PDB file of C-alpha atoms in Angstrom:
ATOM      1  CA  LEU A1214     -22.205 -90.087 -14.608  1.00 43.00           C
ATOM      2  CA  LYS A1215     -20.017 -93.110 -15.175  1.00 45.00           C
ATOM      3  CA  THR A1216     -21.090 -95.183 -18.243  1.00 46.00           C
ATOM      4  CA  THR A1217     -20.178 -98.711 -19.372  1.00 48.00           C
ATOM      5  CA  SER A1218     -19.656 -99.670 -23.009  1.00 46.00           C
ATOM      6  CA  PRO A1219     -22.344-102.290 -24.116  1.00 46.00           C
ATOM      7  CA  SER A1220     -21.523-105.665 -25.669  1.00 45.00           C
ATOM      8  CA  ALA A1221     -21.656-105.937 -29.447  1.00 43.00           C
ATOM      9  CA  GLY A1222     -24.564-108.457 -29.572  1.00 45.00           C
ATOM     10  CA  SER A1223     -27.088-106.818 -27.255  1.00 49.00           C
ATOM     11  CA  GLN A1224     -29.396-104.348 -29.063  1.00 53.00           C
ATOM     12  CA  THR A1225     -31.274-103.568 -25.905  1.00 51.00           C
ATOM     13  CA  ASN A1226     -28.126-102.793 -24.091  1.00 53.00           C
ATOM     14  CA  ILE A1227     -27.051-100.469 -26.878  1.00 52.00           C
ATOM     15  CA  LEU A1228     -30.295 -98.459 -26.635  1.00 49.00           C
ATOM     16  CA  MET A1229     -30.043 -98.247 -22.864  1.00 56.00           C
ATOM     17  CA  TRP A1230     -26.430 -97.116 -23.085  1.00 52.00           C
ATOM     18  CA  SER A1231     -27.325 -94.388 -25.578  1.00 57.00           C
ATOM     19  CA  TRP A1232     -30.187 -93.119 -23.451  1.00 53.00           C
ATOM     20  CA  LYS A1233     -28.026 -92.971 -20.308  1.00 58.00           C
ATOM     21  CA  ARG A1234     -25.339 -91.201 -22.216  1.00 60.00           C
ATOM     22  CA  ARG A1235     -27.764 -88.506 -23.428  1.00 60.00           C
ATOM     23  CA  CYS A1236     -29.036 -88.047 -19.873  1.00 58.00           C
ATOM     24  CA  ASN A1237     -25.516 -87.704 -18.592  1.00 58.00           C
ATOM     25  CA  MET A1238     -24.640 -85.116 -21.245  1.00 60.00           C
ATOM     26  CA  LYS A1239     -27.691 -83.053 -20.297  1.00 58.00           C
ATOM     27  CA  LYS A1240     -26.620 -83.083 -16.652  1.00 57.00           C
ATOM     28  CA  ILE A1241     -23.088 -82.097 -17.605  1.00 54.00           C
ATOM     29  CA  LYS A1242     -24.384 -79.244 -19.785  1.00 55.00           C
ATOM     30  CA  GLY A1243     -26.651 -78.079 -16.959  1.00 56.00           C
ATOM     31  CA  LEU A1244     -23.757 -78.006 -14.495  1.00 51.00           C
ATOM     32  CA  LEU A1245     -21.524 -76.208 -16.966  1.00 48.00           C
ATOM     33  CA  PHE A1246     -24.287 -73.637 -17.582  1.00 53.00           C
ATOM     34  CA  VAL A1247     -24.632 -72.969 -13.857  1.00 48.00           C
ATOM     35  CA  VAL A1248     -20.861 -72.636 -13.377  1.00 44.00           C
ATOM     36  CA  PHE A1249     -20.355 -70.305 -16.362  1.00 45.00           C
ATOM     37  CA  SER A1250     -23.375 -68.232 -15.378  1.00 51.00           C
ATOM     38  CA  SER A1251     -21.910 -67.727 -11.906  1.00 51.00           C
ATOM     39  CA  MET A1252     -18.539 -66.810 -13.324  1.00 49.00           C
ATOM     40  CA  LEU A1253     -20.064 -64.294 -15.701  1.00 46.00           C
ATOM     41  CA  SER A1254     -22.168 -62.635 -12.967  1.00 48.00           C
ATOM     42  CA  MET A1255     -19.223 -62.089 -10.593  1.00 47.00           C
ATOM     43  CA  PRO A1256     -17.456 -59.278 -12.549  1.00 48.00           C
ATOM     44  CA  ILE A1257     -20.760 -57.463 -12.837  1.00 44.00           C
ATOM     45  CA  VAL A1258     -21.229 -57.452  -9.056  1.00 44.00           C
ATOM     46  CA  VAL A1259     -17.591 -56.496  -8.363  1.00 43.00           C
ATOM     47  CA  SER A1260     -17.755 -53.777 -10.996  1.00 46.00           C
ATOM     48  CA  ALA A1261     -20.911 -52.331  -9.391  1.00 45.00           C
ATOM     49  CA  GLN A1262     -19.360 -52.394  -5.940  1.00 50.00           C
ATOM     50  CA  THR A1263     -16.166 -50.730  -7.229  1.00 51.00           C
ATOM     51  CA  THR A1264     -18.133 -48.010  -8.989  1.00 54.00           C
ATOM     52  CA  SER A1265     -20.170 -47.320  -5.869  1.00 55.00           C
ATOM     53  CA  ALA A1266     -16.988 -47.090  -3.689  1.00 54.00           C
ATOM     54  CA  ALA A1267     -15.323 -44.796  -6.214  1.00 57.00           C
ATOM     55  CA  SER A1268     -18.398 -42.578  -6.313  1.00 60.00           C
ATOM     56  CA  ALA A1269     -18.474 -42.322  -2.514  1.00 59.00           C
ATOM     57  CA  SER A1270     -14.719 -41.582  -2.442  1.00 62.00           C
ATOM     58  CA  ASP A1271     -15.152 -38.799  -5.021  1.00 62.00           C
ATOM     59  CA  THR A1272     -17.971 -37.319  -2.957  1.00 70.00           C
ATOM     60  CA  ASP A1273     -15.786 -37.341   0.201  1.00 68.00           C
ATOM     61  CA  TRP A1274     -12.897 -35.612  -1.623  1.00 69.00           C
ATOM     62  CA  LYS A1275     -15.189 -32.988  -3.051  1.00 71.00           C
ATOM     63  CA  THR A1276     -16.619 -32.335   0.407  1.00 77.00           C
ATOM     64  CA  TRP A1277     -13.153 -31.968   1.926  1.00 70.00           C
ATOM     65  CA  LEU A1278     -11.938 -29.730  -0.891  1.00 71.00           C
ATOM     66  CA  THR A1279     -15.004 -27.504  -0.473  1.00 77.00           C
ATOM     67  CA  LEU A1280     -14.409 -27.338   3.282  1.00 70.00           C
ATOM     68  CA  VAL A1281     -10.710 -26.480   2.889  1.00 71.00           C
ATOM     69  CA  ALA A1282     -11.488 -23.839   0.285  1.00 72.00           C
ATOM     70  CA  SER A1283     -14.051 -22.284   2.613  1.00 70.00           C
ATOM     71  CA  VAL A1284     -11.608 -22.236   5.511  1.00 69.00           C
ATOM     72  CA  LEU A1285      -8.885 -20.675   3.376  1.00 67.00           C
ATOM     73  CA  ALA A1286     -11.259 -18.052   2.055  1.00 71.00           C
ATOM     74  CA  ALA A1287     -12.422 -17.198   5.569  1.00 65.00           C
ATOM     75  CA  SER A1288      -8.820 -17.032   6.806  1.00 65.00           C
ATOM     76  CA  GLY A1289      -7.839 -14.776   3.933  1.00 67.00           C
ATOM     77  CA  THR A1290     -10.739 -12.425   4.664  1.00 70.00           C
ATOM     78  CA  ALA A1291      -9.844 -12.309   8.362  1.00 61.00           C
ATOM     79  CA  VAL A1292      -6.184 -11.555   7.641  1.00 64.00           C
ATOM     80  CA  ASN A1293      -7.184  -8.842   5.168  1.00 66.00           C
ATOM     81  CA  ILE A1294      -9.464  -7.230   7.766  1.00 67.00           C
ATOM     82  CA  ILE A1295      -6.698  -7.341  10.379  1.00 65.00           C
ATOM     83  CA  PHE A1296      -4.204  -5.694   8.036  1.00 58.00           C
ATOM     84  CA  GLN A1297      -6.754  -3.061   7.033  1.00 63.00           C
ATOM     85  CA  ARG A1298      -7.432  -2.175  10.648  1.00 65.00           C
ATOM     86  CA  LYS A1299      -3.714  -2.051  11.392  1.00 62.00           C
ATOM     87  CA  ASN A1300      -3.038   0.187   8.402  1.00 59.00           C
ATOM     88  CA  HIS A1301      -5.999   2.393   9.384  1.00 55.00           C
ATOM     89  CA  LYS A1302      -4.653   2.800  12.916  1.00 65.00           C
ATOM     90  CA  GLU A1303      -1.152   3.576  11.616  1.00 66.00           C
ATOM     91  CA  SER A1304      -2.577   6.097   9.182  1.00 66.00           C
ATOM     92  CA  LEU A1305      -4.549   7.822  11.948  1.00 68.00           C
ATOM     93  CA  LYS A1306      -1.485   7.855  14.181  1.00 70.00           C
ATOM     94  CA  ALA A1307       0.621   9.341  11.397  1.00 68.00           C
ATOM     95  CA  GLN A1308      -1.959  12.033  10.720  1.00 74.00           C
ATOM     96  CA  VAL A1309      -2.139  12.938  14.416  1.00 77.00           C
ATOM     97  CA  LEU A1310       1.649  13.133  14.608  1.00 76.00           C
ATOM     98  CA  ALA A1311       1.826  15.255  11.465  1.00 78.00           C
ATOM     99  CA  LYS A1312      -0.840  17.626  12.806  1.00 85.00           C
ATOM    100  CA  ALA A1313       0.933  17.917  16.164  1.00 85.00           C
ATOM    101  CA  ARG A1314       4.255  18.556  14.448  1.00 84.00           C
ATOM    102  CA  ILE A1315       2.739  21.339  12.302  1.00 88.00           C
ATOM    103  CA  GLU A1316       1.147  22.941  15.365  1.00 92.00           C
ATOM    104  CA  TRP A1317       4.479  22.744  17.162  1.00 92.00           C
ATOM    105  CA  MET A1318       6.262  24.490  14.291  1.00 92.00           C
ATOM    106  CA  LYS A1319       3.640  27.224  14.246  1.00 94.00           C
ATOM    107  CA  GLU A1320       4.116  27.884  17.934  1.00 96.00           C
ATOM    108  CA  VAL A1321       7.920  27.865  17.608  1.00 96.00           C
ATOM    109  CA  ARG A1322       7.775  30.504  14.860  1.00 95.00           C
ATOM    110  CA  GLU A1323       5.594  32.731  17.028  1.00 97.00           C
ATOM    111  CA  VAL A1324       7.759  32.383  20.097  1.00 97.00           C
ATOM    112  CA  PHE A1325      10.974  32.847  18.078  1.00 97.00           C
ATOM    113  CA  THR A1326       9.542  36.020  16.518  1.00 97.00           C
ATOM    114  CA  GLN A1327       8.842  37.383  19.979  1.00 97.00           C
ATOM    115  CA  PHE A1328      12.358  36.416  21.075  1.00 97.00           C
ATOM    116  CA  ILE A1329      13.903  38.342  18.164  1.00 97.00           C
ATOM    117  CA  GLU A1330      11.712  41.384  18.747  1.00 97.00           C
ATOM    118  CA  ARG A1331      12.688  41.543  22.422  1.00 97.00           C
ATOM    119  CA  SER A1332      16.347  41.034  21.612  1.00 97.00           C
ATOM    120  CA  ALA A1333      16.173  44.060  19.306  1.00 97.00           C
ATOM    121  CA  ASP A1334      14.447  46.085  22.034  1.00 97.00           C
ATOM    122  CA  TYR A1335      17.091  45.038  24.513  1.00 97.00           C
ATOM    123  CA  GLU A1336      19.993  46.075  22.280  1.00 97.00           C
ATOM    124  CA  PHE A1337      18.316  49.411  21.577  1.00 96.00           C
ATOM    125  CA  ALA A1338      17.861  49.965  25.310  1.00 96.00           C
ATOM    126  CA  ILE A1339      21.570  49.163  25.896  1.00 96.00           C
ATOM    127  CA  VAL A1340      22.631  51.720  23.298  1.00 95.00           C
ATOM    128  CA  ALA A1341      20.272  54.296  24.861  1.00 94.00           C
ATOM    129  CA  ARG A1342      21.710  53.504  28.262  1.00 93.00           C
ATOM    130  CA  ALA A1343      25.237  54.151  26.932  1.00 92.00           C
ATOM    131  CA  SER A1344      24.170  57.661  25.854  1.00 90.00           C
ATOM    132  CA  ASN A1345      22.205  58.477  29.044  1.00 91.00           C
ATOM    133  CA  LYS A1346      23.973  56.733  31.896  1.00 86.00           C
ATOM    134  CA  GLN A1347      22.670  59.229  34.449  1.00 85.00           C
ATOM    135  CA  ASP A1348      19.049  58.941  33.375  1.00 91.00           C
ATOM    136  CA  GLU A1349      17.168  56.707  35.804  1.00 91.00           C
ATOM    137  CA  ALA A1350      14.243  56.221  33.416  1.00 93.00           C
ATOM    138  CA  VAL A1351      16.565  55.002  30.703  1.00 93.00           C
ATOM    139  CA  ARG A1352      18.237  52.648  33.165  1.00 92.00           C
ATOM    140  CA  ASP A1353      14.861  51.251  34.314  1.00 94.00           C
ATOM    141  CA  GLN A1354      13.769  50.766  30.727  1.00 94.00           C
ATOM    142  CA  CYS A1355      16.963  48.860  29.995  1.00 95.00           C
ATOM    143  CA  LYS A1356      16.344  46.554  32.945  1.00 95.00           C
ATOM    144  CA  LYS A1357      12.773  46.009  31.854  1.00 96.00           C
ATOM    145  CA  SER A1358      13.897  45.182  28.301  1.00 97.00           C
ATOM    146  CA  GLN A1359      16.434  42.755  29.722  1.00 97.00           C
ATOM    147  CA  SER A1360      13.749  41.012  31.783  1.00 97.00           C
ATOM    148  CA  TYR A1361      11.428  40.657  28.800  1.00 97.00           C
ATOM    149  CA  PHE A1362      14.240  39.311  26.674  1.00 97.00           C
ATOM    150  CA  TRP A1363      15.204  36.659  29.221  1.00 97.00           C
ATOM    151  CA  SER A1364      11.575  35.654  29.617  1.00 97.00           C
ATOM    152  CA  SER A1365      11.189  35.093  25.900  1.00 97.00           C
ATOM    153  CA  HIS A1366      14.479  33.158  25.793  1.00 97.00           C
ATOM    154  CA  HIS A1367      13.366  30.759  28.552  1.00 96.00           C
ATOM    155  CA  HIS A1368      10.043  30.284  26.803  1.00 96.00           C
ATOM    156  CA  LEU A1369      11.748  29.523  23.495  1.00 96.00           C
ATOM    157  CA  ILE A1370      14.184  26.902  24.749  1.00 95.00           C
ATOM    158  CA  THR A1371      11.341  24.864  26.285  1.00 95.00           C
ATOM    159  CA  TYR A1372      10.521  23.830  22.717  1.00 95.00           C
ATOM    160  CA  PHE A1373      13.995  22.345  22.355  1.00 94.00           C
ATOM    161  CA  PRO A1374      14.619  20.151  25.406  1.00 90.00           C
ATOM    162  CA  ASP A1375      17.725  18.104  25.997  1.00 84.00           C
ATOM    163  CA  SER A1376      17.431  14.817  24.115  1.00 80.00           C
ATOM    164  CA  SER A1377      19.304  12.402  21.899  1.00 78.00           C
ATOM    165  CA  ASP A1378      18.455  14.704  18.993  1.00 78.00           C
ATOM    166  CA  THR A1379      21.645  16.821  18.689  1.00 89.00           C
ATOM    167  CA  ARG A1380      19.796  19.323  16.537  1.00 91.00           C
ATOM    168  CA  ASN A1381      18.020  20.612  19.646  1.00 93.00           C
ATOM    169  CA  GLN A1382      21.342  21.358  21.286  1.00 93.00           C
ATOM    170  CA  ARG A1383      22.626  23.130  18.197  1.00 93.00           C
ATOM    171  CA  VAL A1384      19.555  25.377  17.961  1.00 94.00           C
ATOM    172  CA  ARG A1385      19.759  26.248  21.645  1.00 94.00           C
ATOM    173  CA  GLU A1386      23.421  27.142  21.237  1.00 95.00           C
ATOM    174  CA  THR A1387      22.565  29.712  18.572  1.00 95.00           C
ATOM    175  CA  PHE A1388      19.964  31.269  20.877  1.00 96.00           C
ATOM    176  CA  GLU A1389      22.490  31.401  23.687  1.00 96.00           C
ATOM    177  CA  GLU A1390      24.997  33.145  21.408  1.00 96.00           C
ATOM    178  CA  LEU A1391      22.538  36.018  21.061  1.00 97.00           C
ATOM    179  CA  VAL A1392      22.021  36.021  24.825  1.00 97.00           C
ATOM    180  CA  VAL A1393      25.767  36.093  25.486  1.00 97.00           C
ATOM    181  CA  TYR A1394      26.337  38.900  23.008  1.00 97.00           C
ATOM    182  CA  LEU A1395      23.662  41.169  24.573  1.00 97.00           C
ATOM    183  CA  GLU A1396      24.776  40.444  28.153  1.00 97.00           C
ATOM    184  CA  GLU A1397      28.374  41.174  27.229  1.00 97.00           C
ATOM    185  CA  PHE A1398      27.325  44.431  25.622  1.00 96.00           C
ATOM    186  CA  HIS A1399      25.171  45.413  28.616  1.00 96.00           C
ATOM    187  CA  SER A1400      27.934  44.631  31.132  1.00 95.00           C
ATOM    188  CA  HIS A1401      30.419  46.701  29.079  1.00 96.00           C
ATOM    189  CA  ILE A1402      28.138  49.743  29.193  1.00 95.00           C
ATOM    190  CA  ASN A1403      27.416  49.329  32.909  1.00 92.00           C
ATOM    191  CA  GLU A1404      31.196  49.399  33.506  1.00 90.00           C
ATOM    192  CA  ASP A1405      31.320  52.853  31.922  1.00 87.00           C
ATOM    193  CA  GLY A1406      32.420  51.511  28.564  1.00 91.00           C
ATOM    194  CA  ASP A1407      31.461  53.073  25.263  1.00 92.00           C
ATOM    195  CA  VAL A1408      29.628  51.472  22.390  1.00 93.00           C
ATOM    196  CA  SER A1409      32.485  52.086  20.007  1.00 91.00           C
ATOM    197  CA  ASP A1410      35.120  50.220  22.041  1.00 92.00           C
ATOM    198  CA  PHE A1411      33.031  47.132  22.809  1.00 95.00           C
ATOM    199  CA  GLN A1412      34.634  43.821  21.701  1.00 94.00           C
ATOM    200  CA  SER A1413      32.715  40.568  21.994  1.00 95.00           C
ATOM    201  CA  LYS A1414      34.459  37.362  23.078  1.00 94.00           C
ATOM    202  CA  LEU A1415      32.125  35.115  21.098  1.00 95.00           C
ATOM    203  CA  PRO A1416      34.078  32.993  18.545  1.00 95.00           C
ATOM    204  CA  ILE A1417      31.447  33.680  15.883  1.00 95.00           C
ATOM    205  CA  LEU A1418      32.087  37.459  16.166  1.00 96.00           C
ATOM    206  CA  GLN A1419      35.839  37.422  15.989  1.00 95.00           C
ATOM    207  CA  GLY A1420      37.078  39.650  13.173  1.00 94.00           C
ATOM    208  CA  ILE A1421      33.610  41.108  12.660  1.00 94.00           C
ATOM    209  CA  PRO A1422      33.006  44.879  12.867  1.00 94.00           C
ATOM    210  CA  ARG A1423      31.132  45.871  16.027  1.00 92.00           C
ATOM    211  CA  GLU A1424      28.305  47.381  14.037  1.00 93.00           C
ATOM    212  CA  ALA A1425      27.605  43.962  12.484  1.00 96.00           C
ATOM    213  CA  TYR A1426      27.600  41.952  15.732  1.00 96.00           C
ATOM    214  CA  TYR A1427      23.854  41.802  16.191  1.00 96.00           C
ATOM    215  CA  ASP A1428      23.142  41.033  12.534  1.00 96.00           C
ATOM    216  CA  VAL A1429      25.669  38.177  12.462  1.00 97.00           C
ATOM    217  CA  VAL A1430      24.338  36.513  15.591  1.00 97.00           C
ATOM    218  CA  LEU A1431      20.741  37.030  14.508  1.00 96.00           C
ATOM    219  CA  SER A1432      21.425  35.581  11.041  1.00 96.00           C
ATOM    220  CA  ASN A1433      23.027  32.511  12.599  1.00 96.00           C
ATOM    221  CA  CYS A1434      19.969  31.965  14.838  1.00 96.00           C
ATOM    222  CA  THR A1435      17.544  32.386  11.952  1.00 96.00           C
ATOM    223  CA  SER A1436      19.368  30.133   9.503  1.00 96.00           C
ATOM    224  CA  THR A1437      19.888  27.341  12.057  1.00 96.00           C
ATOM    225  CA  LEU A1438      16.257  27.373  13.164  1.00 96.00           C
ATOM    226  CA  GLY A1439      15.071  27.635   9.541  1.00 95.00           C
ATOM    227  CA  LYS A1440      16.968  24.488   8.626  1.00 95.00           C
ATOM    228  CA  TYR A1441      15.572  22.704  11.655  1.00 94.00           C
ATOM    229  CA  LEU A1442      11.984  23.672  10.823  1.00 94.00           C
ATOM    230  CA  LYS A1443      12.464  22.635   7.193  1.00 93.00           C
ATOM    231  CA  GLU A1444      13.448  19.155   8.316  1.00 92.00           C
ATOM    232  CA  GLU A1445      10.436  19.010  10.629  1.00 89.00           C
ATOM    233  CA  TRP A1446       8.144  20.104   7.815  1.00 88.00           C
ATOM    234  CA  ASP A1447       9.476  17.289   5.607  1.00 89.00           C
ATOM    235  CA  LYS A1448       8.758  14.819   8.402  1.00 84.00           C
ATOM    236  CA  ALA A1449       5.230  16.166   8.753  1.00 83.00           C
ATOM    237  CA  LYS A1450       4.601  15.730   5.005  1.00 81.00           C
ATOM    238  CA  ASN A1451       5.982  12.182   5.055  1.00 81.00           C
ATOM    239  CA  GLU A1452       3.817  11.292   8.070  1.00 72.00           C
ATOM    240  CA  ALA A1453       0.730  12.709   6.388  1.00 71.00           C
ATOM    241  CA  LEU A1454       1.471  10.618   3.299  1.00 73.00           C
ATOM    242  CA  GLY A1455       2.096   7.494   5.356  1.00 64.00           C
ATOM    243  CA  LYS A1456       5.793   7.412   4.573  1.00 61.00           C
ATOM    244  CA  THR A1457       8.649   6.773   6.958  1.00 53.00           C
ATOM    245  CA  ALA A1458      10.154  10.036   8.058  1.00 45.00           C
ATOM    246  CA  LYS A1459      13.889  10.192   7.767  1.00 45.00           C
TER     247      LYS A1459
END
């Protein structure tokens, strides 16, 4: 590409120099065209590669997000099913407990009613015994009434076993007060005492007229058991409704 300036007097040399110069310029333009064409094509290739990579990356993220969303949805459904089954089991258990508690209360009322009826029969037999101490039939009837009464008492207290629940003990104490009163009364008559001079040693009957002894003890039994059963009924309702019984 190197050119030499011609001398001033040589026409031929001037023409040759001009022709070489034009040839050299064409070569230079051709090289420049190739270089600039290469430079212009590079950003296009890089841009296409970048776009392709970005598109692939977006596809990967969308796939992962879809997968994660599916896993979370499945996990949520599984947890929901587990909680539903647990709540269903607890509900069934509560209903069974409520039903058992209601059945228990029904039985207690029936047994308690029998206990009260036999206690009344026993007291009546004691009073009859006091008026007919020489009558063997009256004496036998009193013993029979006593046996029935004790049988009903033993049956009743089986529904209130010893436990950490102090209410059971309190209810049993009221039943035993009635037992103590009748046995005291019976012993007094068997020792040739009269009905009118009988005095109970029970604290609950101190200062109470003798004629009111039975009613006072019976009222105490009934009110204590009634309160107990009311609390049990509230528990049964709470269990049936799925609430925590207090």
